[in-house]
């Protein structure tokens, strides 16, 4: 490892290693922890990489421990990296007051408003700083894909739409598809980005696809019994309409009876890993 990357823990899993590392982020101005699963193939060769962005209240640990992804990732020879969902230890005023804003709720945007702009630069962290670090440290090749859940599904979509040259594919579970038109997004964007709602469109997947289209293949699963779908937080219909207008390649699957939990993710994660492997191996 490098002098600036500290091993926090390591666990053997399906012939590979699940490891957690701490490093100091210059972009976020705090120490951060990320998790990585390295498949057995990484001991003798470089491997492709799937970025996983988690949802509200999650850390780097939730997906690695609950999604059941290691077995298939080991078979496919795919590394998985899970960043955290917000800066940690900054203790800004109001940062810890609610589950859907501040701590655990960075929304993968670059904040422009004080005091959040001091630390809440999660988009730059996951698309610039952390990729530079991991590609210098781990046996990864140049093939990358990105996926996520809920707030992290929103993050995966906007990262892929802003960086079409980097990610071979993108997928999401119950993503926040139209954040400028839901309570979660309005709360977070208003504080992080200010009152100019036109500026929010740069961080909204449905608006980005409607304006610019995309060449990505996208796979989205949505639970039919998801309480946040019923509450109007997710708006997959907006993503579907934008993709239809733009002629984008979207596979949107409604899964009857499934909710917003990791049981839902674990039930379909194999489909997503194989979807990404097909694109990464082309």
C-alpha positions as MATLAB code, in Angstrom:
seq = 'XXXXXXXXXXXXXXXXXXXXXXXXXXXXXXXXXXXXXXXXXXXXXXXXXXXXXXXXXXXXXXXXXXXXXXXXXXXXXXXXXXXXXXXXXXXXXXXXXXXXXXXXXXXXXXXXXXXXXXXXXXXXXXXXXXXXXXXXXXXXXXXXXXXXXXXXXXXXXXXXXXXXXXXXXXXXXXXXXXXXXXXXXXXXXXXXXXXXXXXXXXXXXXXXXXXXXXXXXXXXXXXXXXXXXXXXXXXXXXXXXXXXXXXXXXXXXXXXXXXXXXXXXXXXXXXXXXXXXXXXXX';
ca = [
       0.000    0.000    0.000;
       0.959    3.658   -0.165;
       2.053    5.735    2.790;
      -1.308    7.541    2.697;
      -3.540    4.424    2.548;
      -4.118    2.470    5.770;
      -5.555   -1.037    5.843;
      -8.481   -1.094    8.299;
      -9.542   -4.728    7.963;
      -9.431   -7.708    5.607;
     -11.615  -10.791    5.239;
     -11.222  -13.788    2.942;
     -14.296  -14.266    0.755;
     -14.901  -16.747   -2.115;
     -11.167  -17.076   -2.742;
     -10.636  -13.318   -2.913;
     -10.285  -10.551   -0.334;
     -12.689   -7.984    1.038;
     -10.594   -5.153    2.418;
     -11.332   -1.738    3.900;
      -8.899    1.158    3.671;
      -8.660    4.594    5.234;
      -7.080    7.567    3.486;
      -7.122   11.343    3.747;
      -9.202   12.996    1.042;
      -7.926   16.359   -0.110;
     -11.154   16.937   -2.034;
     -13.392   16.350    0.999;
     -10.998   17.657    3.627;
     -11.399   14.661    5.924;
     -10.414   11.031    6.396;
     -12.483    8.558    4.379;
     -12.902    4.781    4.362;
     -13.709    2.704    1.293;
     -14.209   -1.012    0.746;
     -12.851   -3.139   -2.077;
     -13.483   -6.720   -3.070;
     -10.574   -8.202   -5.022;
     -11.433  -11.507   -6.747;
      -8.968  -14.432   -6.816;
      -7.846  -13.471  -10.334;
      -6.397  -10.209   -8.975;
      -3.524  -12.170   -7.419;
      -2.062  -12.892  -10.865;
      -3.514  -10.296  -13.267;
      -5.291   -6.976  -13.517;
      -9.092   -7.102  -13.352;
     -12.047   -4.902  -14.381;
     -13.791   -2.778  -11.791;
     -17.389   -2.140  -10.762;
     -18.046    0.978   -8.708;
     -20.958    0.620   -6.303;
     -22.572    3.758   -4.857;
     -24.812    3.181   -1.854;
     -27.946    4.949   -0.690;
     -29.100    7.168    2.146;
     -27.745    6.324    5.623;
     -25.338    3.699    4.235;
     -21.563    3.499    4.592;
     -18.974    1.582    2.583;
     -19.921   -1.594    4.498;
     -23.613   -2.158    3.739;
     -23.354   -3.466    0.191;
     -20.307   -5.624    0.889;
     -21.956   -7.356    3.835;
     -25.586   -7.606    2.658;
     -25.741   -7.817   -1.137;
     -24.191  -11.254   -1.622;
     -22.094  -10.043   -4.540;
     -18.742  -11.673   -3.778;
     -19.515  -15.142   -5.118;
     -20.417  -13.951   -8.610;
     -17.710  -11.283   -8.628;
     -15.167  -14.022   -7.848;
     -16.474  -16.149  -10.710;
     -16.386  -13.216  -13.134;
     -13.011  -11.885  -12.010;
     -14.464   -8.483  -11.181;
     -13.316   -6.099   -8.459;
     -15.915   -4.006   -6.625;
     -15.232   -0.719   -4.857;
     -17.685    0.870   -2.412;
     -17.000    4.481   -1.390;
     -18.726    6.010    1.599;
     -21.859    8.087    1.014;
     -20.722   11.423    2.482;
     -17.776   13.120    4.163;
     -17.219   12.025    7.763;
     -16.107   13.822   10.899;
     -16.734   17.347    9.615;
     -19.538   18.130   12.117;
     -21.065   20.999   10.183;
     -24.129   22.717   11.709;
     -27.195   20.528   11.099;
     -25.162   17.810    9.398;
     -26.473   15.005   11.591;
     -30.025   16.222   12.163;
     -31.884   14.110    9.570;
     -31.356   10.861    7.677;
     -31.895   12.384    4.222;
     -29.428   15.279    4.394;
     -25.843   15.774    5.496;
     -24.122   12.783    7.086;
     -24.760    9.674    4.971;
     -26.541   11.767    2.334;
     -23.971   13.423    0.083;
     -26.092   12.811   -3.059;
     -22.908   12.544   -5.177;
     -22.941   16.224   -6.136;
     -20.336   18.950   -5.731;
     -21.840   21.476   -3.312;
     -21.574   25.151   -4.196;
     -23.185   26.640   -1.083;
     -21.570   27.382    2.291;
     -20.851   25.624    4.552;
     -21.349   22.450    2.487;
     -18.926   23.462   -0.264;
     -16.044   23.055    2.220;
     -16.448   19.276    2.291;
     -19.410   17.998    0.268;
     -17.653   17.379   -3.048;
     -18.731   13.763   -3.405;
     -18.982   13.821   -7.190;
     -15.338   14.873   -7.551;
     -14.354   12.344   -4.924;
     -15.938    9.337   -6.652;
     -15.070   10.355  -10.238;
     -11.612   11.883   -9.765;
      -9.754   11.552   -6.475;
     -10.673    8.018   -5.444;
     -10.226    6.523   -8.956;
      -6.748    8.033   -9.150;
      -5.872    6.496   -5.803;
      -7.196    2.982   -6.438;
      -5.721    2.669   -9.920;
      -2.319    3.499   -8.474;
      -2.643    0.956   -5.669;
      -4.632   -2.074   -6.885;
      -4.292   -4.481   -9.857;
      -7.091   -2.924  -11.916;
      -7.268   -2.621  -15.679;
      -8.893    0.212  -17.607;
     -12.365   -1.366  -17.827;
     -14.909    0.195  -15.449;
     -18.648    0.054  -14.848;
     -20.819    1.742  -12.234;
     -23.962    0.824  -10.280;
     -25.847    1.920   -7.196;
     -28.965    1.877   -5.065;
     -31.490    4.649   -4.412;
     -29.442    7.828   -3.830;
     -26.494    5.791   -5.097;
     -28.479    4.793   -8.175;
     -28.906    8.499   -8.868;
     -25.163    8.898   -8.341;
     -24.285    6.036  -10.678;
     -26.480    7.448  -13.434;
     -25.097   10.981  -13.254;
     -21.487    9.775  -13.052;
     -21.992    7.646  -16.159;
     -23.816   10.407  -18.026;
     -21.070   12.940  -17.288;
     -18.272   10.447  -18.083;
     -19.421    8.279  -21.012;
     -15.810    7.533  -21.918;
     -15.011    5.998  -18.541;
     -17.814    3.556  -17.760;
     -18.717    0.733  -20.120;
     -22.152    0.269  -18.513;
     -24.389    1.545  -15.727;
     -27.101   -0.059  -13.623;
     -29.219    0.849  -10.637;
     -31.632   -0.487   -8.057;
     -34.552    1.847   -7.300;
     -32.637    4.985   -8.296;
     -33.757    8.522   -7.538;
     -34.403    9.206  -11.220;
     -35.736   12.760  -11.110;
     -34.332   14.433   -7.973;
     -35.319   17.951   -8.972;
     -38.928   16.793   -8.642;
     -38.946   14.891   -5.330;
     -38.687   15.831   -1.665;
     -35.294   14.173   -1.142;
     -33.738   15.972   -4.087;
     -35.321   19.334   -3.397;
     -34.063   19.283    0.187;
     -30.529   18.217   -0.695;
     -30.106   20.244   -3.883;
     -31.533   23.386   -2.321;
     -28.950   23.284    0.457;
     -25.968   21.943   -1.501;
     -26.538   23.808   -4.790;
     -28.622   26.882   -3.936;
     -31.943   28.263   -5.116;
     -31.302   28.238   -8.875;
     -33.333   25.210   -9.888;
     -31.997   25.412  -13.451;
     -28.544   24.548  -12.076;
     -29.973   21.392  -10.497;
     -30.618   19.841  -13.901;
     -26.909   19.007  -14.272;
     -27.395   16.532  -11.402;
     -30.652   14.943  -12.594;
     -30.391   11.814  -14.769;
     -33.756   12.289  -16.459;
     -32.920   15.885  -17.388;
     -29.425   14.978  -18.587;
     -30.707   12.222  -20.867;
     -33.489   14.413  -22.189;
     -30.951   17.137  -23.049;
     -27.926   15.152  -24.166;
     -28.969   11.527  -24.685;
     -26.575    8.713  -23.829;
     -24.802    5.846  -25.539;
     -24.760    3.710  -22.395;
     -26.649    0.495  -21.923;
     -28.629    0.877  -18.698;
     -30.252   -1.754  -16.499;
     -32.639   -0.557  -13.779;
     -34.590   -2.725  -11.341;
     -37.449   -1.242   -9.351;
     -39.333   -3.031   -6.597;
     -43.070   -2.980   -7.124;
     -43.769   -2.785   -3.369;
     -41.188   -0.061   -2.696;
     -42.701    2.454   -0.255;
     -40.479    5.216   -1.652;
     -41.898    4.569   -5.116;
     -45.381    5.106   -3.720;
     -44.179    8.240   -1.897;
     -43.029    9.854   -5.133;
     -39.305    9.907   -4.363;
     -38.012    7.743   -7.242;
     -39.888    8.530  -10.505;
     -38.665    5.717  -12.764;
     -41.342    6.794  -15.240;
     -39.426   10.061  -15.771;
     -36.257    8.142  -16.640;
     -38.213    5.845  -18.944;
     -39.811    8.797  -20.745;
     -36.470   10.602  -21.147;
     -34.828    7.480  -22.563;
     -37.725    6.951  -24.976;
     -37.378   10.546  -26.216;
     -33.598   10.215  -26.600;
     -33.625    6.705  -28.055;
     -31.481    5.505  -25.148;
     -30.924    1.820  -24.346;
     -32.774    1.334  -21.052;
     -33.985   -1.952  -19.605;
     -36.381   -1.051  -16.779;
     -37.724   -4.022  -14.834;
     -40.468   -3.766  -12.223;
     -40.114   -6.606   -9.724;
     -43.497   -7.401   -8.131;
     -43.562   -7.646   -4.348;
     -40.023   -6.355   -3.751;
     -39.332   -3.405   -1.482;
     -36.398   -0.965   -1.163;
     -34.201   -3.161    1.026;
     -31.048   -5.209    0.579;
     -33.226   -8.307    0.209;
     -34.283   -6.753   -3.099;
     -30.683   -6.036   -4.078;
     -29.472   -9.496   -3.090;
     -32.238  -11.091   -5.161;
     -31.090   -9.487   -8.430;
     -27.437   -8.525   -7.914;
     -26.256  -11.498   -9.978;
     -28.154  -10.194  -13.007;
     -26.447   -6.822  -12.627;
     -22.956   -8.256  -12.206;
     -23.365  -10.421  -15.312;
     -24.790   -7.455  -17.221;
     -21.686   -5.425  -16.396;
     -19.333   -8.320  -17.085;
     -20.783   -8.676  -20.581;
     -19.941   -5.041  -21.307;
     -16.585   -5.024  -19.543;
     -15.379   -8.029  -21.523;
     -16.278   -6.627  -24.944;
];
